mmCIF file of C-alpha atoms in Angstrom:
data_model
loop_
_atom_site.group_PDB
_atom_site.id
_atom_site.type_symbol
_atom_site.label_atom_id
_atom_site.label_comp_id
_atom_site.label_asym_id
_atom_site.label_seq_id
_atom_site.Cartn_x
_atom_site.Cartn_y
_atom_site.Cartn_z
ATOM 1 C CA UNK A 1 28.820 83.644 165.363
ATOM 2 C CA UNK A 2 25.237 83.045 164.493
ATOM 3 C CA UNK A 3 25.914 82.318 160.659
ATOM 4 C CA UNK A 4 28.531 80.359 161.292
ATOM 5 C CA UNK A 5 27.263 78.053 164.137
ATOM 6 C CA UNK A 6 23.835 77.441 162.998
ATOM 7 C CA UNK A 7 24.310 75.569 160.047
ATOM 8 C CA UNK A 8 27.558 73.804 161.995
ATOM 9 C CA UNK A 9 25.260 72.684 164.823
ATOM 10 C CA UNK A 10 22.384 71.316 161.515
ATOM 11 C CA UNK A 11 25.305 69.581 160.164
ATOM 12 C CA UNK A 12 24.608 66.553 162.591
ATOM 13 C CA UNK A 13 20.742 66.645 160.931
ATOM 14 C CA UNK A 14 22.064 65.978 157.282
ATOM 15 C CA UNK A 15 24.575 63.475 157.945
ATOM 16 C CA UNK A 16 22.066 60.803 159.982
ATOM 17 C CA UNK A 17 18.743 60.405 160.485
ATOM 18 C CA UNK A 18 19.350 58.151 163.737
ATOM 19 C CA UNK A 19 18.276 60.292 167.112
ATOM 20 C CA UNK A 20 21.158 58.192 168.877
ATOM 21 C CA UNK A 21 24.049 58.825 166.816
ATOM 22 C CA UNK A 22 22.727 62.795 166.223
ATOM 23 C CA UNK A 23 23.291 62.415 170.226
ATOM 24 C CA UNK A 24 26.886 61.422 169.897
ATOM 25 C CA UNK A 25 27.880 63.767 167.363
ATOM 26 C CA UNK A 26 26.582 66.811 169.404
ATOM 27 C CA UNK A 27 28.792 65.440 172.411
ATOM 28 C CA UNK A 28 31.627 65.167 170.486
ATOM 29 C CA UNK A 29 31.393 68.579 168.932
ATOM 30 C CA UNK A 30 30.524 70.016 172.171
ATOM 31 C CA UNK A 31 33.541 67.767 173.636
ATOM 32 C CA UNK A 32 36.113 69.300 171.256
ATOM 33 C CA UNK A 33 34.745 72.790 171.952
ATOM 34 C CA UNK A 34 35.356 72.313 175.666
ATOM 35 C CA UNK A 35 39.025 71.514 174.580
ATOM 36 C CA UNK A 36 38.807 74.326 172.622
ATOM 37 C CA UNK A 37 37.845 76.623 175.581
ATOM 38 C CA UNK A 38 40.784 74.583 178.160
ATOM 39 C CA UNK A 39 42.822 75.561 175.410
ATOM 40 C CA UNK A 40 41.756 79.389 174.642
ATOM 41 C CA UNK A 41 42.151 79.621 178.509
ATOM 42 C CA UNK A 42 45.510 78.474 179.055
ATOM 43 C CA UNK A 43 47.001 80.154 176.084
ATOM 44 C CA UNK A 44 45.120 83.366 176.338
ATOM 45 C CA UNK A 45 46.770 85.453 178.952
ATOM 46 C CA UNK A 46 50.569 83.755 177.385
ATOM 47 C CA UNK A 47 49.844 84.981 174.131
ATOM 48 C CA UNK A 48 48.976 88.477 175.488
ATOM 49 C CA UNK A 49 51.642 88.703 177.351
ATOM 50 C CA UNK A 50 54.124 87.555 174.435
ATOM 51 C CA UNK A 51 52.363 89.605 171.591
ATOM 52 C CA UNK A 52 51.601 92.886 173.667
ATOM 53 C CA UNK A 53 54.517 92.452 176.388
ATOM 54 C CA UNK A 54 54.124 95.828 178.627
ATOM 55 C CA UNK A 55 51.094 96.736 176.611
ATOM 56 C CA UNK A 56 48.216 93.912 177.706
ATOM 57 C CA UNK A 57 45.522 95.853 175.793
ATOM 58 C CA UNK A 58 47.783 95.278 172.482
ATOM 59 C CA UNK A 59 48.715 91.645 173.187
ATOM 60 C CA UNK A 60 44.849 90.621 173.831
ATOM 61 C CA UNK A 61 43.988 92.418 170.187
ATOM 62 C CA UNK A 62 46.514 90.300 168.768
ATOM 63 C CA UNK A 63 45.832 87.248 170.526
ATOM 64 C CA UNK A 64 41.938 87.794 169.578
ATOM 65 C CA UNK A 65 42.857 88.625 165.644
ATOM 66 C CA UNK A 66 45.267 85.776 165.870
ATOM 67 C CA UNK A 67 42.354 82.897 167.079
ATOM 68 C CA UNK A 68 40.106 84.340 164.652
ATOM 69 C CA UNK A 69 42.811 83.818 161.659
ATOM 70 C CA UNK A 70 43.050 79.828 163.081
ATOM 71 C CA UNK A 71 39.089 79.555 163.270
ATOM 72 C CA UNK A 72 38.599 81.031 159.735
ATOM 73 C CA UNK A 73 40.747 78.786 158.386
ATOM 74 C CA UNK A 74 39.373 75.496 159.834
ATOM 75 C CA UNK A 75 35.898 76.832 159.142
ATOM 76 C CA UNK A 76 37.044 77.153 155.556
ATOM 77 C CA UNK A 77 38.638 73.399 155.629
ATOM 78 C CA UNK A 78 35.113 72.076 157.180
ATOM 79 C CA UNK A 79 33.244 73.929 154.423
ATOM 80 C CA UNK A 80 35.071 72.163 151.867
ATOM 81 C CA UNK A 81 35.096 68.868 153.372
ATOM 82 C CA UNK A 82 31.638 68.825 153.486
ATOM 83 C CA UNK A 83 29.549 67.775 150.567
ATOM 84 C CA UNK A 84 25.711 68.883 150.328
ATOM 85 C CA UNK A 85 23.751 66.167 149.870
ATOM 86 C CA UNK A 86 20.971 65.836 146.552
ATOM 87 C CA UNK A 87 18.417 64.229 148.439
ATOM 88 C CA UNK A 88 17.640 64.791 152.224
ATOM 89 C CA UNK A 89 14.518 63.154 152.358
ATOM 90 C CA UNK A 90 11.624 62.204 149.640
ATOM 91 C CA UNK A 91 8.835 64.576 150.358
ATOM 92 C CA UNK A 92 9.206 68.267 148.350
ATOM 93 C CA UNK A 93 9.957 71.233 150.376
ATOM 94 C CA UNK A 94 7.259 73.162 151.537
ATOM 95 C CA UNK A 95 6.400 76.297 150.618
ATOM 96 C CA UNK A 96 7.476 79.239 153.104
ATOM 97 C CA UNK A 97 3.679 80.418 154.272
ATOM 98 C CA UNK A 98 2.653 76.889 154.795
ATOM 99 C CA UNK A 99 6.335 75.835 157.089
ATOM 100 C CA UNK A 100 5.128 79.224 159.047
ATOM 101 C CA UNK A 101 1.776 78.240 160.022
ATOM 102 C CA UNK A 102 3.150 74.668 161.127
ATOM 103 C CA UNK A 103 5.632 76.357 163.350
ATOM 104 C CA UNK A 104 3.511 78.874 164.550
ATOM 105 C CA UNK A 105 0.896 75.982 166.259
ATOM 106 C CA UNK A 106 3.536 74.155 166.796
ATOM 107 C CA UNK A 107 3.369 73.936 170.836
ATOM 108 C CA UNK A 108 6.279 71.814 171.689
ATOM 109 C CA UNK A 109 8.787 73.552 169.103
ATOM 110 C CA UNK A 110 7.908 77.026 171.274
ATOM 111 C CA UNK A 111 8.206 75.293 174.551
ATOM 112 C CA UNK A 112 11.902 73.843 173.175
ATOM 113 C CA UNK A 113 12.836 77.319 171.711
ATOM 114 C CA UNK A 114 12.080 79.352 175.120
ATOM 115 C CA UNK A 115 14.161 77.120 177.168
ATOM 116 C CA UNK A 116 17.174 77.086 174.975
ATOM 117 C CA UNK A 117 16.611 80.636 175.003
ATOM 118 C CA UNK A 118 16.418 80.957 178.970
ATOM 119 C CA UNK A 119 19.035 78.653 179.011
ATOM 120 C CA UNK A 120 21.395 80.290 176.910
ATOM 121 C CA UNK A 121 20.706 83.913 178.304
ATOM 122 C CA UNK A 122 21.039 82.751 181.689
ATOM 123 C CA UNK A 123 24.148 80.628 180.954
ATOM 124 C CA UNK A 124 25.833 83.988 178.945
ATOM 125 C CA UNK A 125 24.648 85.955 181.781
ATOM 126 C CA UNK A 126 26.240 84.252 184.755
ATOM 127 C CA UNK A 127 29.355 83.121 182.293
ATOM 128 C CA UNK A 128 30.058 86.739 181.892
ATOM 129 C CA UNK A 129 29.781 88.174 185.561
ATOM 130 C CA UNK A 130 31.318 85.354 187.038
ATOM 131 C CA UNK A 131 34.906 87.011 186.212
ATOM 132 C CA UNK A 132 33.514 89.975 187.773
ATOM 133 C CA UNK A 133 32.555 88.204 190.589
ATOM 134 C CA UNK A 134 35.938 86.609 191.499
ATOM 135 C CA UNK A 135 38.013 89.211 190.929
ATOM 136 C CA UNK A 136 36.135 92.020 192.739
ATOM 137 C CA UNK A 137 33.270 90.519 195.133
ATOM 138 C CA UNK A 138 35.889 87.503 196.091
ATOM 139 C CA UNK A 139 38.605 89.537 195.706
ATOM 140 C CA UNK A 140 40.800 86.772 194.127
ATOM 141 C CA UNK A 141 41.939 88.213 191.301
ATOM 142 C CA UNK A 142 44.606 85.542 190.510
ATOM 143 C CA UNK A 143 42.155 82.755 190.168
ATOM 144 C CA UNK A 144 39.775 84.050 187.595
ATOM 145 C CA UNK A 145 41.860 81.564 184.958
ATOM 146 C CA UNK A 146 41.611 78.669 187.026
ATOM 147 C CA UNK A 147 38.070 78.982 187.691
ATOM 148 C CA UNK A 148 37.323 79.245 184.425
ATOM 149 C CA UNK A 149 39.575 76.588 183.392
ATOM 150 C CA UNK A 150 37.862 74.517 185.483
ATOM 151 C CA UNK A 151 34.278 75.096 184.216
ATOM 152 C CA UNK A 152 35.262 74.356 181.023
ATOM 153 C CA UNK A 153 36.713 71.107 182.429
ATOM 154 C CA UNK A 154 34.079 70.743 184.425
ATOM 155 C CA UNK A 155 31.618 71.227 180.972
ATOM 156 C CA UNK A 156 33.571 68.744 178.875
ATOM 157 C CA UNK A 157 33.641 66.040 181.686
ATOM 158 C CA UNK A 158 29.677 66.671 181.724
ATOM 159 C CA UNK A 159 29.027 66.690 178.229
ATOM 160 C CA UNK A 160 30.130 62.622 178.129
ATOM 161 C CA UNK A 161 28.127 61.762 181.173
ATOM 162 C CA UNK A 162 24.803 63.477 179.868
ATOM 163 C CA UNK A 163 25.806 62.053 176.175
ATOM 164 C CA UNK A 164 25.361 58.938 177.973
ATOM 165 C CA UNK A 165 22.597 59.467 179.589
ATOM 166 C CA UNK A 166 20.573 60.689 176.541
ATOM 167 C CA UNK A 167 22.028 57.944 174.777
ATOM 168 C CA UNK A 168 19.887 55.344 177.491
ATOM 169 C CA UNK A 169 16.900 57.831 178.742
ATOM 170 C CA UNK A 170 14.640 59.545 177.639
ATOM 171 C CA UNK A 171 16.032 63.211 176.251
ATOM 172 C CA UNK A 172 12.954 65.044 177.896
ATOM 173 C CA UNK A 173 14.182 64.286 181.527
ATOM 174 C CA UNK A 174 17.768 63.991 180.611
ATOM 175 C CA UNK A 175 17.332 67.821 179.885
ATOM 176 C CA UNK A 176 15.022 68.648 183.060
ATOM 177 C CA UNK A 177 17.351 67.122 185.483
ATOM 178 C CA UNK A 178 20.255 68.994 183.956
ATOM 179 C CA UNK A 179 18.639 72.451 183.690
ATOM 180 C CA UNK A 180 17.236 71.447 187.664
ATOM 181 C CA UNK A 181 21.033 70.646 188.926
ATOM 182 C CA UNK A 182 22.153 73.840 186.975
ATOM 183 C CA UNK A 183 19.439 75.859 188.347
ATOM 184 C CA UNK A 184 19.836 74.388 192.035
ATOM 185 C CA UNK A 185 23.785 75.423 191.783
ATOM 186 C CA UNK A 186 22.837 79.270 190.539
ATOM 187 C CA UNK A 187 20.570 79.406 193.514
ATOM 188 C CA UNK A 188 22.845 78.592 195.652
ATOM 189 C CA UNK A 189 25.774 80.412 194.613
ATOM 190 C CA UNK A 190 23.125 83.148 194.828
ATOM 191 C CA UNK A 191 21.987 82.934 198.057
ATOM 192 C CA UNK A 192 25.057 82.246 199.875
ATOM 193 C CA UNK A 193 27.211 84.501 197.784
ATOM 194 C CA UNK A 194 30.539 82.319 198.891
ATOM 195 C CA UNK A 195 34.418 83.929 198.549
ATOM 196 C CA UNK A 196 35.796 81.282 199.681
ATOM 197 C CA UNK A 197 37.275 79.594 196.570
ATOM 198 C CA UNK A 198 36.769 75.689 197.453
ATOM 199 C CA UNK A 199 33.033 76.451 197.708
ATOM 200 C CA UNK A 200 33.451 78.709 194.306
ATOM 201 C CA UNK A 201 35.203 75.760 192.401
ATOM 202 C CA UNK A 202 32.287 73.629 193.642
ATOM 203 C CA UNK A 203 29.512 75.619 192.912
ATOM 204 C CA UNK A 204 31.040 76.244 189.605
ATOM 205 C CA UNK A 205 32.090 72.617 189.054
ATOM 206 C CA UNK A 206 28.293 71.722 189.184
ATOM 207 C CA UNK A 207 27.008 75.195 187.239
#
């Protein structure tokens, strides 16, 4: 995942040099990922079911080897679409020692990494228990597909409105008040610990 998405997600570096429209391609890419994840969600537990029919453990292998087939094949078609280009900028790269000392007194660059990395451990964290806590703390079972389903929905409708946003405001507070709604829902989901499922779908809606 990690060779494959980090140059993706540079991509949008090469092709402009304008911070607004590097804004809109990163919504769109994140927008047709959230389709992406409707779509995984939907078709995951049919596939399984048709592939693996009494044996679920043998339809999700074959659903999984299946989606990784489709994604190595439009990885393949976006690696030959794209075209490096000769000239990125006019100044010579620098040399490896010298880009290590910039980045290592580079303040703001370490304050960005840590909270993408918070971010993205917390986000994997909560992503991952919340199946377990549907099915066994809520004991609803049956609606582990459409709660996920709707927090991908949920993540695609945000992704326009806080494209927008950092399209008008500043990206510095765009970010804060995101990461402060986010944070506000996780608290709350943690301190109530709901199982009733409208409260779920709204705490989720908003995570």
């Amino acid at each position: 995942y990690t060779v494959v998405n980090i140059p993706y997600t540079a991509l949008s570096a090469a092709m402009t040099r304008s911070s607004r429209d590097r804004t809109l391609l990163a919504g769109a890419r994140m927008q047709f990922a959230t389709f992406g994840g409707i779509a995984t969600a939907f078709l995951m537990p049919v596939l399984a079911a048709r592939f693996g029919g009494v044996d679920m453990k043998l339809g999700y292998l074959l659903t999984a080897v299946t989606f990784a087939i489709a994604a190595l094949c439009i990885f393949m078609i976006c690696m030959a679409a794209t075209k490096e280009p000769e000239h990125i900028g006019d100044e010579a790269p620098k040399p490896l020692r010298e880009t290590a000392r910039f980045l290592a007194c580079n303040g703001p660059f370490w304050m960005i990494f840590l909270a993408v990395l918070v971010a993205a451990t917390g986000s994997s964290i909560a992503g991952k228990s919340l199946v377990y806590y549907i099915a066994y703390y809520a004991g609803q079972p049956d609606a582990v597909s459409l709660v996920l389903t709707l927090q991908t929905f949920m993540a695609g409708v945000s992704v326009v409105f806080w494209t927008l946003l950092g399209r008008r405001f500043p990206k510095k507070w765009v970010w804060i008040a995101g990461a402060s709604l986010a944070l506000l829902a996780h608290l709350t989901l943690y301190a109530l610990k709901p199982t009733d499922l409208g409260m779920i779908y709204g705490l989720v809606g908003l995570v």
